[in-house]
CSV table of C-alpha atoms and ligand atoms in Angstrom, one decimal:
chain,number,residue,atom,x,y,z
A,101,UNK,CA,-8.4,-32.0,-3.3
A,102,UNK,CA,-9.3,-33.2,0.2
A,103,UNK,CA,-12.0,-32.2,2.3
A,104,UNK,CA,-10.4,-29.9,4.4
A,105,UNK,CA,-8.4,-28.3,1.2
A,106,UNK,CA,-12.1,-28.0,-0.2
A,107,UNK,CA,-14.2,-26.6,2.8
A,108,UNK,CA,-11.1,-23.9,3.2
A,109,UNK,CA,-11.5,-23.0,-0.5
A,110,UNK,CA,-15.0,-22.5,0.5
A,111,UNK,CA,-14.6,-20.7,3.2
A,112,UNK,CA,-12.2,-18.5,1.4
A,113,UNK,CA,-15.1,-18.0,-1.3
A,114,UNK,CA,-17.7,-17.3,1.0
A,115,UNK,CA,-14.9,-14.6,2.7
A,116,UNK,CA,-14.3,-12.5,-0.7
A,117,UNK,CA,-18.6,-12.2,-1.2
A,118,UNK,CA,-19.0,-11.1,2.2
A,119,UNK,CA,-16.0,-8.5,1.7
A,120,UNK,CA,-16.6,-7.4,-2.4
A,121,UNK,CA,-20.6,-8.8,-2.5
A,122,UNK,CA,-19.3,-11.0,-5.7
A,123,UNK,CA,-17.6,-14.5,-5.7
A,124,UNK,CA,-13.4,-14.3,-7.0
A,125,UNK,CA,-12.5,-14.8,-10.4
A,126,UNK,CA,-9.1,-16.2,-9.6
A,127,UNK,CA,-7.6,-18.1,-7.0
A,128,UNK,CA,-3.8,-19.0,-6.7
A,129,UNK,CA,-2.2,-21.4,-4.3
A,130,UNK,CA,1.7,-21.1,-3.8
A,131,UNK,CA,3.4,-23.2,-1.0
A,132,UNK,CA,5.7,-22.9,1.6
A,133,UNK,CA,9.1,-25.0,2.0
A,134,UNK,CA,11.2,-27.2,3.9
A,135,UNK,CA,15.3,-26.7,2.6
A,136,UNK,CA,16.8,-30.4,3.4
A,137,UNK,CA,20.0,-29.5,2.9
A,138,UNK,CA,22.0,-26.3,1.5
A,139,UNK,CA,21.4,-23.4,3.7
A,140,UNK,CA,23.2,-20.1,3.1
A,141,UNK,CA,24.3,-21.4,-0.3
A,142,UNK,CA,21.9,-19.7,-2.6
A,143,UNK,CA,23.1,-16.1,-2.6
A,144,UNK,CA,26.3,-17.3,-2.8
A,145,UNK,CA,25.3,-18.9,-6.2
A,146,UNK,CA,25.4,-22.5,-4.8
A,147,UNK,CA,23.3,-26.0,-4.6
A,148,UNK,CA,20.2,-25.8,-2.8
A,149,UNK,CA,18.2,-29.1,-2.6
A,150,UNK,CA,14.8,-27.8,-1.1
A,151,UNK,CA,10.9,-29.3,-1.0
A,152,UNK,CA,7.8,-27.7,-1.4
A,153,UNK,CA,5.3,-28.5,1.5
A,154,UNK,CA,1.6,-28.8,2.1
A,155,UNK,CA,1.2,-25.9,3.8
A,156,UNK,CA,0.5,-22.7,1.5
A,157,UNK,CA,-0.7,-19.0,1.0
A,158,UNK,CA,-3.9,-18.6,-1.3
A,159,UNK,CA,-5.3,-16.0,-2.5
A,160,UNK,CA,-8.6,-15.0,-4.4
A,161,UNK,CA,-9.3,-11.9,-6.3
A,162,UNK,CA,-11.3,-9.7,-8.9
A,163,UNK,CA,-10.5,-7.5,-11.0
A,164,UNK,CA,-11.1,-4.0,-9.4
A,165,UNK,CA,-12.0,-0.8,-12.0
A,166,UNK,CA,-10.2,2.2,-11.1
A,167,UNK,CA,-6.5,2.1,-9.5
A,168,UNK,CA,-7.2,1.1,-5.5
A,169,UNK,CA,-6.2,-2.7,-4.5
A,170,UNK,CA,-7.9,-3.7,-1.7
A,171,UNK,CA,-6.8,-6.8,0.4
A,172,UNK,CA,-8.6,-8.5,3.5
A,173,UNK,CA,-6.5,-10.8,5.5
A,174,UNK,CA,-7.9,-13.8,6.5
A,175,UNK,CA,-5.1,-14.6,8.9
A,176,UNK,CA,-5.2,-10.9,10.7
A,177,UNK,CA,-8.8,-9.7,9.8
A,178,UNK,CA,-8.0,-6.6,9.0
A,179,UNK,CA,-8.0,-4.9,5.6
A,180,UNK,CA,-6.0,-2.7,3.8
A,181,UNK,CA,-6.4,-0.9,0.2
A,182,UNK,CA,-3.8,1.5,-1.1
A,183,UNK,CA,-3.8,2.9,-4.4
A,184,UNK,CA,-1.2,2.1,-7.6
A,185,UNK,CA,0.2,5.1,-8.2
A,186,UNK,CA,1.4,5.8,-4.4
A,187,UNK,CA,2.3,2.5,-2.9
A,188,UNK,CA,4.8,2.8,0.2
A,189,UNK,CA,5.7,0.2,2.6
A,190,UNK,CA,2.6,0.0,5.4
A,191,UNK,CA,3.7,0.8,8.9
A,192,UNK,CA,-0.1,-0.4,10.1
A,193,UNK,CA,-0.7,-3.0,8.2
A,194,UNK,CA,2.8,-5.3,8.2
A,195,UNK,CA,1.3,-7.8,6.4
A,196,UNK,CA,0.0,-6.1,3.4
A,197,UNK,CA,3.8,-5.1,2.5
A,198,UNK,CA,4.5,-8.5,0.5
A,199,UNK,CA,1.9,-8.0,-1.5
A,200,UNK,CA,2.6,-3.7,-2.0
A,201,UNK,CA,6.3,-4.8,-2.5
A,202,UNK,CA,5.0,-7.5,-5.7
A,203,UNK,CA,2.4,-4.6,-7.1
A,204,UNK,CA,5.0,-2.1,-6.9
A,205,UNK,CA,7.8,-4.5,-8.8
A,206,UNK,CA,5.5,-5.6,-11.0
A,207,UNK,CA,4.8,-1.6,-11.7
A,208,UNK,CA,8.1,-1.0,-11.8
A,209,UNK,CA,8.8,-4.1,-14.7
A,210,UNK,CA,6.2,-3.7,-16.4
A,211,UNK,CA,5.0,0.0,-16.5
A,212,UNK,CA,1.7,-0.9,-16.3
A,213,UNK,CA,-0.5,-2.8,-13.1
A,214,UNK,CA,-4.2,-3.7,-12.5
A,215,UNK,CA,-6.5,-3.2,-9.5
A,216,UNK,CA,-7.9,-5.5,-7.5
A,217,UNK,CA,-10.2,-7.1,-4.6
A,218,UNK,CA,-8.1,-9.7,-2.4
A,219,UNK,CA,-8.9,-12.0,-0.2
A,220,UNK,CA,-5.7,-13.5,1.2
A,221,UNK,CA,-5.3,-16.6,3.9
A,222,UNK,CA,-2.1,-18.8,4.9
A,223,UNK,CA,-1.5,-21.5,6.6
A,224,UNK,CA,2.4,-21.7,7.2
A,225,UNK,CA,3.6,-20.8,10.6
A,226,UNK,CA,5.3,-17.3,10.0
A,227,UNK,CA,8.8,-16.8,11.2
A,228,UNK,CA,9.5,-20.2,11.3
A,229,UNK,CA,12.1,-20.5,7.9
A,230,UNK,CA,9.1,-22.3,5.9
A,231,UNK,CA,8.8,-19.6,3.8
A,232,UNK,CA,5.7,-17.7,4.6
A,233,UNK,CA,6.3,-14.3,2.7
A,234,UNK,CA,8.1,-16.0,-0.4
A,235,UNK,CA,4.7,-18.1,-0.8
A,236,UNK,CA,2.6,-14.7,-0.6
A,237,UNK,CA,5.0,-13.1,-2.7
A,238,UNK,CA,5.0,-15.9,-5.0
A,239,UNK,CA,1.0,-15.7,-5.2
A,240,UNK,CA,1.0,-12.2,-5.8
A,241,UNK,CA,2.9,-12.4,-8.6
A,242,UNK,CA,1.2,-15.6,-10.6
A,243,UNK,CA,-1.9,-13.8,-9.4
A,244,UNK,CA,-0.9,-10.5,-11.4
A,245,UNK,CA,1.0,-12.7,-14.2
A,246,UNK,CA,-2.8,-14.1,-15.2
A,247,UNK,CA,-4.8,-11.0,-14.6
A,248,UNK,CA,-2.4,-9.2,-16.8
A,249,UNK,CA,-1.9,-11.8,-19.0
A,250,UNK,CA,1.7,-11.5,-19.6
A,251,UNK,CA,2.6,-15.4,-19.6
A,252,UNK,CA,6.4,-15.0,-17.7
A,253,UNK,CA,7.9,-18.3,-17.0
A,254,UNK,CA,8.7,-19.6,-13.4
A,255,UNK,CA,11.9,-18.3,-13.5
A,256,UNK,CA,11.0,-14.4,-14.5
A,257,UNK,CA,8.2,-14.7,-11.3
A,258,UNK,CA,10.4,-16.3,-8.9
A,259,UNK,CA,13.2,-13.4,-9.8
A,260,UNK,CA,10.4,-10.7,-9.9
A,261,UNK,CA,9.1,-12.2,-6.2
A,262,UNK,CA,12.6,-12.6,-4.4
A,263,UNK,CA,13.6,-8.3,-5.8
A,264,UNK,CA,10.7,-7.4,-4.0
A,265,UNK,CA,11.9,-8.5,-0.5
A,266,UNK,CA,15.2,-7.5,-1.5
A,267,UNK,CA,14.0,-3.8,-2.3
A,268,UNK,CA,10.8,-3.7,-0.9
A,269,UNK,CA,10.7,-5.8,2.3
A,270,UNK,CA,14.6,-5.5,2.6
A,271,UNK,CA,16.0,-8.7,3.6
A,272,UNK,CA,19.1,-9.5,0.7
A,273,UNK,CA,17.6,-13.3,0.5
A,274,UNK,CA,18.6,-15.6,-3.1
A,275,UNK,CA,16.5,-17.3,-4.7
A,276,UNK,CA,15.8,-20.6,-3.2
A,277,UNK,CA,12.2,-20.0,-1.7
A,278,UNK,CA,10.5,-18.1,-4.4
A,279,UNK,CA,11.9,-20.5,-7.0
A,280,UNK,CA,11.1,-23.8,-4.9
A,281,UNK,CA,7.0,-22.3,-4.6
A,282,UNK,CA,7.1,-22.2,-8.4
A,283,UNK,CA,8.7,-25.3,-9.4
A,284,UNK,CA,8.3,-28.0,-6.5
A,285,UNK,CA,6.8,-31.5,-7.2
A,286,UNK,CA,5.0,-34.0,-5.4
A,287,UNK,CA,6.9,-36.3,-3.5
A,288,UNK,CA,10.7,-34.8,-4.9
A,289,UNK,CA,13.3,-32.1,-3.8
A,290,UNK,CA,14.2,-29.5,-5.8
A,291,UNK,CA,18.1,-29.4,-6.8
A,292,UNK,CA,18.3,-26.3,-7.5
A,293,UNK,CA,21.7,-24.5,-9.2
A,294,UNK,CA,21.4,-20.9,-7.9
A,295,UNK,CA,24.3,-20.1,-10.5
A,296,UNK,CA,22.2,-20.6,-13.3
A,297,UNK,CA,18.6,-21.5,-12.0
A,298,UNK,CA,18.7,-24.7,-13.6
A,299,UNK,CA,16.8,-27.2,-11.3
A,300,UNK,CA,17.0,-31.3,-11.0
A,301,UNK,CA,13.9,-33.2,-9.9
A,302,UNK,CA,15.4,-35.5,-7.0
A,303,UNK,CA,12.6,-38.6,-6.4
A,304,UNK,CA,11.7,-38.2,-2.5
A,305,UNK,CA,10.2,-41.6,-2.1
A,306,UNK,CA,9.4,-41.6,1.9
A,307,UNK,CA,6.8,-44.0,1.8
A,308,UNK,CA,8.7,-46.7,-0.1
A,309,UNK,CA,11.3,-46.6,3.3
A,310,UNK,CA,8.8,-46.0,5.6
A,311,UNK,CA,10.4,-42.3,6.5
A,312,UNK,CA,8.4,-39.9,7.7
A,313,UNK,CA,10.2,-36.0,7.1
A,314,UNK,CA,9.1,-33.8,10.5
A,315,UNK,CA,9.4,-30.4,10.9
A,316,UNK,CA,10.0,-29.3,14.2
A,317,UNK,CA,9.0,-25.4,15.5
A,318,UNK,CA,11.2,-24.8,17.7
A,319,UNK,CA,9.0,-22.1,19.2
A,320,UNK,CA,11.3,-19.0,18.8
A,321,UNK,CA,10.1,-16.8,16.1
A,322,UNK,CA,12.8,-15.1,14.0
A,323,UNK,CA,12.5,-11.7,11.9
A,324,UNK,CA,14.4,-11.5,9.5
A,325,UNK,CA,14.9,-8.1,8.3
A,326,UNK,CA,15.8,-7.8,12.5
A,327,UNK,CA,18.0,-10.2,12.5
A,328,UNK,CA,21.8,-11.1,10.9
A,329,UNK,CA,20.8,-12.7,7.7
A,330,UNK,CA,21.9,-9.8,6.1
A,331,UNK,CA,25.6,-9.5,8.0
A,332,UNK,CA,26.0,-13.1,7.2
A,333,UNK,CA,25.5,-12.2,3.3
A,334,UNK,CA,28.0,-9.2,3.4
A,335,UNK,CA,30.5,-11.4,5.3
A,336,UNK,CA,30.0,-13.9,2.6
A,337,UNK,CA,30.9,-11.1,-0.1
A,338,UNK,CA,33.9,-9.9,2.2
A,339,UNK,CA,35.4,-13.2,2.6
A,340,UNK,CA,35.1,-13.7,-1.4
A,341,UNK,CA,36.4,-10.6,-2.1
A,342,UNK,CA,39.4,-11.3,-0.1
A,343,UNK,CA,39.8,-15.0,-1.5
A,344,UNK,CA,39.8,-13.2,-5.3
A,345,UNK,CA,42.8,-10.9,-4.5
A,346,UNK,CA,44.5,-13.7,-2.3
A,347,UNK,CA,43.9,-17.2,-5.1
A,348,UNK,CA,44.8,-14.7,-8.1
A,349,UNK,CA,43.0,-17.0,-10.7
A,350,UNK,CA,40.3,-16.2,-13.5
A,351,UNK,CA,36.4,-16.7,-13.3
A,352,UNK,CA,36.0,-17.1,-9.4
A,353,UNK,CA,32.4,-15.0,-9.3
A,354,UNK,CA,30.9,-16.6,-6.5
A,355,UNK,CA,32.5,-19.2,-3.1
A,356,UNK,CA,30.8,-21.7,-5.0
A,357,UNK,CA,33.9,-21.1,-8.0
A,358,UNK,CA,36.1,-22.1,-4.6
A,359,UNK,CA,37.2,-25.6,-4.9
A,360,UNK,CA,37.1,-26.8,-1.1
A,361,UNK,CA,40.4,-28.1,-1.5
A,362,UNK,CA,41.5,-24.7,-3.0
A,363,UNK,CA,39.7,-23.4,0.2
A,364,UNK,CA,41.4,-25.5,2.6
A,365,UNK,CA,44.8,-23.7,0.8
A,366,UNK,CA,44.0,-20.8,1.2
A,367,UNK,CA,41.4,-20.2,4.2
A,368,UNK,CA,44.3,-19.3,6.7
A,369,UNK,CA,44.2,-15.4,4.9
A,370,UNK,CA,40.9,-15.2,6.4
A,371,UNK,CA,40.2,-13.0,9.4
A,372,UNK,CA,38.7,-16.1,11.7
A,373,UNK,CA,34.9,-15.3,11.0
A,374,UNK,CA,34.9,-14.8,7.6
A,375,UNK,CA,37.2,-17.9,7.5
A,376,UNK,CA,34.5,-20.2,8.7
A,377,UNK,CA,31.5,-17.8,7.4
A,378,UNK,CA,33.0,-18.6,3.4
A,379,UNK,CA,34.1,-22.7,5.0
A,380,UNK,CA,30.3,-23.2,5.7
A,381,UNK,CA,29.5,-22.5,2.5
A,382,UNK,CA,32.3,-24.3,0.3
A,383,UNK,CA,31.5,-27.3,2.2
A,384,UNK,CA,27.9,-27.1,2.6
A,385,UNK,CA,27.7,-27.0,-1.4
A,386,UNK,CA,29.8,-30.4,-1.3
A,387,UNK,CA,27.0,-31.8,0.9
A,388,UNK,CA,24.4,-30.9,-1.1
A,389,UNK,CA,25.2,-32.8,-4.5
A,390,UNK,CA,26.5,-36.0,-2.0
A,391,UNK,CA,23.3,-35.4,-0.3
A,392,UNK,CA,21.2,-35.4,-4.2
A,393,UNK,CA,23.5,-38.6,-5.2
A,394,UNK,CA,23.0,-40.3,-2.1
A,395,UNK,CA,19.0,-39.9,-2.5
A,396,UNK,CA,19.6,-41.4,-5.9
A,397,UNK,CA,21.2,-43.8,-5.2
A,398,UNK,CA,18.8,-44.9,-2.0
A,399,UNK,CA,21.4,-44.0,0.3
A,400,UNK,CA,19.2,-42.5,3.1
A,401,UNK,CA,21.8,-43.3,5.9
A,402,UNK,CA,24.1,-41.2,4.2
A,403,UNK,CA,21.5,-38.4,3.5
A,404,UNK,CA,20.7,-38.7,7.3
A,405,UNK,CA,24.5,-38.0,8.1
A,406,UNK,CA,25.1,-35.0,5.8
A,407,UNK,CA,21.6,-33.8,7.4
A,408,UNK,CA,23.6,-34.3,10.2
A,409,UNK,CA,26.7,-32.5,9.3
A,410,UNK,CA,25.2,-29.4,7.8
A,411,UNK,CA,23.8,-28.5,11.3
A,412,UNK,CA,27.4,-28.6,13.0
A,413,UNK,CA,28.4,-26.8,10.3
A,414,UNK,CA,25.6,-24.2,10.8
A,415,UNK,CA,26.0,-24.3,14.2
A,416,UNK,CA,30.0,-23.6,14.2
A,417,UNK,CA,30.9,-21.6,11.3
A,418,UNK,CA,28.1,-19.9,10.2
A,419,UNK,CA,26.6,-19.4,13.7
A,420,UNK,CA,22.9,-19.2,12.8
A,421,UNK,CA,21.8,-21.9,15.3
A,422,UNK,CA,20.5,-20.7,18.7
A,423,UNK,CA,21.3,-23.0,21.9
A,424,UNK,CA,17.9,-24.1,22.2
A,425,UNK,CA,17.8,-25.3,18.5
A,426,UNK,CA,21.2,-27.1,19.2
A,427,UNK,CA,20.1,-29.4,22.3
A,428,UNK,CA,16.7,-30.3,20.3
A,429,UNK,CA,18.4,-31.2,17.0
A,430,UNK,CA,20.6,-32.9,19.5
A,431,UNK,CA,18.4,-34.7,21.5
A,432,UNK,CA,16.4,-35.4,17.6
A,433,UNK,CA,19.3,-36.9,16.1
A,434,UNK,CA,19.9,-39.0,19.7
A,435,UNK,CA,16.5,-40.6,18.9
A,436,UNK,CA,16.2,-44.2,18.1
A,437,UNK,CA,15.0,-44.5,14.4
A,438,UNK,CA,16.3,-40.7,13.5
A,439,UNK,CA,18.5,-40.3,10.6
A,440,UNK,CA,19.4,-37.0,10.2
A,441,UNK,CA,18.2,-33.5,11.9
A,442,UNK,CA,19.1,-30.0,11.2
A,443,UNK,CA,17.8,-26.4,11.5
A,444,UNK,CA,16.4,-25.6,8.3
A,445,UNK,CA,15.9,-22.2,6.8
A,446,UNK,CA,17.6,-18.9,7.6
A,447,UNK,CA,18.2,-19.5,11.2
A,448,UNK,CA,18.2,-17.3,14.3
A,449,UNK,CA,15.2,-19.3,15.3
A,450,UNK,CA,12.1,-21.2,13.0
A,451,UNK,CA,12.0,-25.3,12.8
A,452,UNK,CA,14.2,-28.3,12.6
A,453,UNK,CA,13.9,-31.0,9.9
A,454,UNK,CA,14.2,-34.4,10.7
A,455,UNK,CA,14.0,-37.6,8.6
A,456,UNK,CA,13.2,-40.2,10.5
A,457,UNK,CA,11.5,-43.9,10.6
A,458,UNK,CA,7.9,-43.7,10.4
A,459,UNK,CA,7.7,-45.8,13.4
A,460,UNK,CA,9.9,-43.3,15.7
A,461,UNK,CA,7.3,-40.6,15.4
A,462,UNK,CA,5.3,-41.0,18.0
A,463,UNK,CA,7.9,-41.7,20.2
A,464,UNK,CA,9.7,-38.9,19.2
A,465,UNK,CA,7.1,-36.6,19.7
A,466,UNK,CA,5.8,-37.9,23.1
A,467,UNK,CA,9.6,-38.3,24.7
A,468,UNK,CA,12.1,-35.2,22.6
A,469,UNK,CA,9.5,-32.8,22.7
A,470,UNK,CA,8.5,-32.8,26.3
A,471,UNK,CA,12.5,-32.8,27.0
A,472,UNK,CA,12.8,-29.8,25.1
A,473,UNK,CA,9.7,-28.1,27.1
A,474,UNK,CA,11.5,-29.2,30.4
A,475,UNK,CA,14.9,-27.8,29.0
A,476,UNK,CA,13.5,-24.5,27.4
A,477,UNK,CA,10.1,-23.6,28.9
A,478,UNK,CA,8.9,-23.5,25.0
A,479,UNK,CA,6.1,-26.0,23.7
A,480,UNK,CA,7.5,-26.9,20.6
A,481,UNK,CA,5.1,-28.0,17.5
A,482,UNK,CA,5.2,-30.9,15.3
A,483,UNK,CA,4.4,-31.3,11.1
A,484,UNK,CA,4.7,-34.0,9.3
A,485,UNK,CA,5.7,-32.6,6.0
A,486,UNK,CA,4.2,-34.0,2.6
A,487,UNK,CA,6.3,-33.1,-0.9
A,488,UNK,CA,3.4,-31.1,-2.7
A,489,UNK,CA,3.7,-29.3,-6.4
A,490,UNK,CA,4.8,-25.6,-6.7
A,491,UNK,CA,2.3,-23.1,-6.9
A,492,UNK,CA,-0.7,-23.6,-9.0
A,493,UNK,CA,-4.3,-21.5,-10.2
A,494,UNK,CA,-7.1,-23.3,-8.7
A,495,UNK,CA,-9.4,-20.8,-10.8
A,496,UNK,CA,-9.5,-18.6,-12.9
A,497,UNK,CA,-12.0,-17.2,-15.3
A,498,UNK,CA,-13.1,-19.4,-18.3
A,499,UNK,CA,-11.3,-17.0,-20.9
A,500,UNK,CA,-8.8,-14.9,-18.6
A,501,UNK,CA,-8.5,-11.7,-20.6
A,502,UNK,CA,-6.4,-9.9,-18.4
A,503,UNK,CA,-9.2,-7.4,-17.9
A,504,UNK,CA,-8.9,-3.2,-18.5
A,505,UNK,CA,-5.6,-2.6,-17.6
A,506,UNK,CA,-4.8,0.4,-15.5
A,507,UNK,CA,-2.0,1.9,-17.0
A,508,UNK,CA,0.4,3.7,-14.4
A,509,UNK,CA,2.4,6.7,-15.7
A,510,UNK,CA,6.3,5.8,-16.3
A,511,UNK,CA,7.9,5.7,-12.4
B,698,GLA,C1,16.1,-17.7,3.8
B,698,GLA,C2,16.3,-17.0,2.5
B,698,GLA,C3,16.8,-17.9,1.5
B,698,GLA,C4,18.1,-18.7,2.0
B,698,GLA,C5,17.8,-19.3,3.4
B,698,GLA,C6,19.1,-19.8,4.0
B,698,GLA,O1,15.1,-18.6,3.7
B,698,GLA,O2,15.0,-16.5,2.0
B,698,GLA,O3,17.1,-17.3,0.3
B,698,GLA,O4,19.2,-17.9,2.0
B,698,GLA,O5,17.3,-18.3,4.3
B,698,GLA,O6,19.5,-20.9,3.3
């Protein structure tokens, strides 16, 4: 653990006794993403070839008797408690609803819950498609997994994690995010089959080429629940549902069962937006297993390209980029020493990922960005990503019983 990593860990520490007059018994760490390639693919049981990143959401709790959970936020310094047998979505407190929505799922799961004293603080930009609630959610739930002592596998947390924000926070997202916090490594991507979760460790060997992977805030926030992600999922469904009554063959479940040359057949049945909605989507799943083989096999000009194409693709038939995002992946991917450069995440806003030669950074930082200032009027801010392991407990206590457990009547 670095310095840094270890004076915030103490300042968290020194947070909680100030709030609860006690030091935590537990503290969890879950990080944020970068998605290099496969955007818009995971609820449409695709590929999805994802990184965890360096930047994270911890939190540090007690036990708590009685049934009131009590969280301060770090971030907002502000605090909220609500109590387990009424939790509602807060309209004061925005933040706190990620962690209501896990405590309530979990309640809901696993008829029973347990109180608690939080201290919570992040450090990934928030509405910027790094994943800032699915690392909180994520937290939440390993966090109640070891006070309750019920031992559920990544896969059962990442599933429990994404229902919340699909009941409780209301955005219809897959699976990527939640599962990538849980199961990223150090210096890989994640291939990640959202059909049947099954996940492929892809080596992400930057140093060895010298690459450097920047993420790129573009400066316009996004809100999801506000914004189309949700349309572009039921046009998705529409477009499949149409494509199953048009191809008239057995077991197509998903646009990922879509062959793209059985696509290509077909696609002229398609009212023109769904058309290129479901054409995104069969070709973006392509581009992800080239985009795993070519990393495999070395190829990092090729990965650069399919980076390359995914945004087009995004851009034109999907229609989740934003003009601003367009001129600076455009002016990115113009950049001597760039090989690839898309908008990553959700869309309607948040970052860019590049992958670039080490050696281009600083130029790429002191000539794209101040063109995108002149262009825009928005300061745009620059990470340089490393690959970091899924979520992990950085304490807990030395034999974790789980603690009285406050049982919540049947809901
Ligand atoms: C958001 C969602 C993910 C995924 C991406 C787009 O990050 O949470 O599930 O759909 O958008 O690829």
């Amino acid at each position: 653990m670095s310095m840094h990593e270890q004076a915030r860990l103490r300042r968290i520490k020194s947070e909680f006794q100030k709030q609860f007059g006690h030091l935590p018994q537990y503290i969890v760490r879950a990080p944020g993403r970068v998605n290099l390639i496969g955007e818009h693919t995971d609820y449409n049981r695709g590929f999805v070839l994802p990184a965890a990143i360096d930047r994270d959401f911890i939190i540090a709790a007690s036990v708590a008797s009685g049934e009131k959970i009590t969280v301060w936020s770090n971030n907002y310094e502000e605090k909220d408690s609500f109590t387990l047998t009424n939790i509602q979505a807060s309209r004061e407190y925005h933040w706190s609803n990620y962690l209501r929505g896990v405590v309530s799922t979990w309640q809901a799961q696993h008829k029973s819950a347990i109180a608690f004293n939080a201290v919570t603080d992040g450090n990934i930009p928030q509405g910027a498609g790094l994943s800032s609630s699915a690392a909180y959610e994520v937290a939440v739930a390993t966090l109640l997994d070891q006070m309750c002592n019920t031992a559920l596998s990544a896969k059962e947390i990442a599933l429990l994690a994404q229902k919340s924000e699909n009941d409780f926070v209301g955005v219809q997202c897959g699976i990527m995010d939640q599962f990538v916090s849980l199961s990223g490594k150090h210096g890989a991507a994640v291939l990640l089959d959202c059909k049947n979760l099954t996940t492929e460790t892809i080596p992400l060997d930057l140093e060895r080429y010298d690459l450097a992977l920047v993420i790129t805030n573009s400066g316009i926030s996004r809100n999801l629940t506000a914004s189309d992600y949700n349309q572009r999922k039921e046009e998705c469904n529409t477009g499949l549902e149409l494509l199953i009554k048009i191809i008239k063959r057995e077991n197509i479940k998903s646009l990922r069962d879509i062959p793209s040359a059985e696509f290509i057949k077909y696609q002229h049945f398609l009212p023109l937006a769904l058309r290129r909605r479901c054409l995104h989507v069969v070709e973006e799943n392509d581009r992800v297993l080239k985009a795993a083989q070519a990393l495999v096999a070395n190829d990092v000009t090729k990965f650069g390209e399919l980076m390359n194409e995914s945004h087009a693709s995004l851009r034109d038939n999907f229609e989740v980029s934003l003009k601003e995002i367009d001129l600076l992946v455009s002016r990115t991917q113009a950049h001597p020493g760039v090989l690839g450069s898309r908008l990553t995440g959700a869309g309607f806003g948040g970052c860019t990922v590049s992958l670039m030669n080490s050696s281009s950074v600083g130029s790429y930082i002191n000539r794209v960005l101040p063109q995108y200032a002149e262009a825009t009027g928005i300061t745009a801010q620059v990470y340089i990503a490393k690959v970091s392991d899924g979520a992990s407990i950085i304490e807990r206590p030395m034999a974790a019983t789980g603690g009285e457990l406050a049982q919540v009547p049947a809901l």
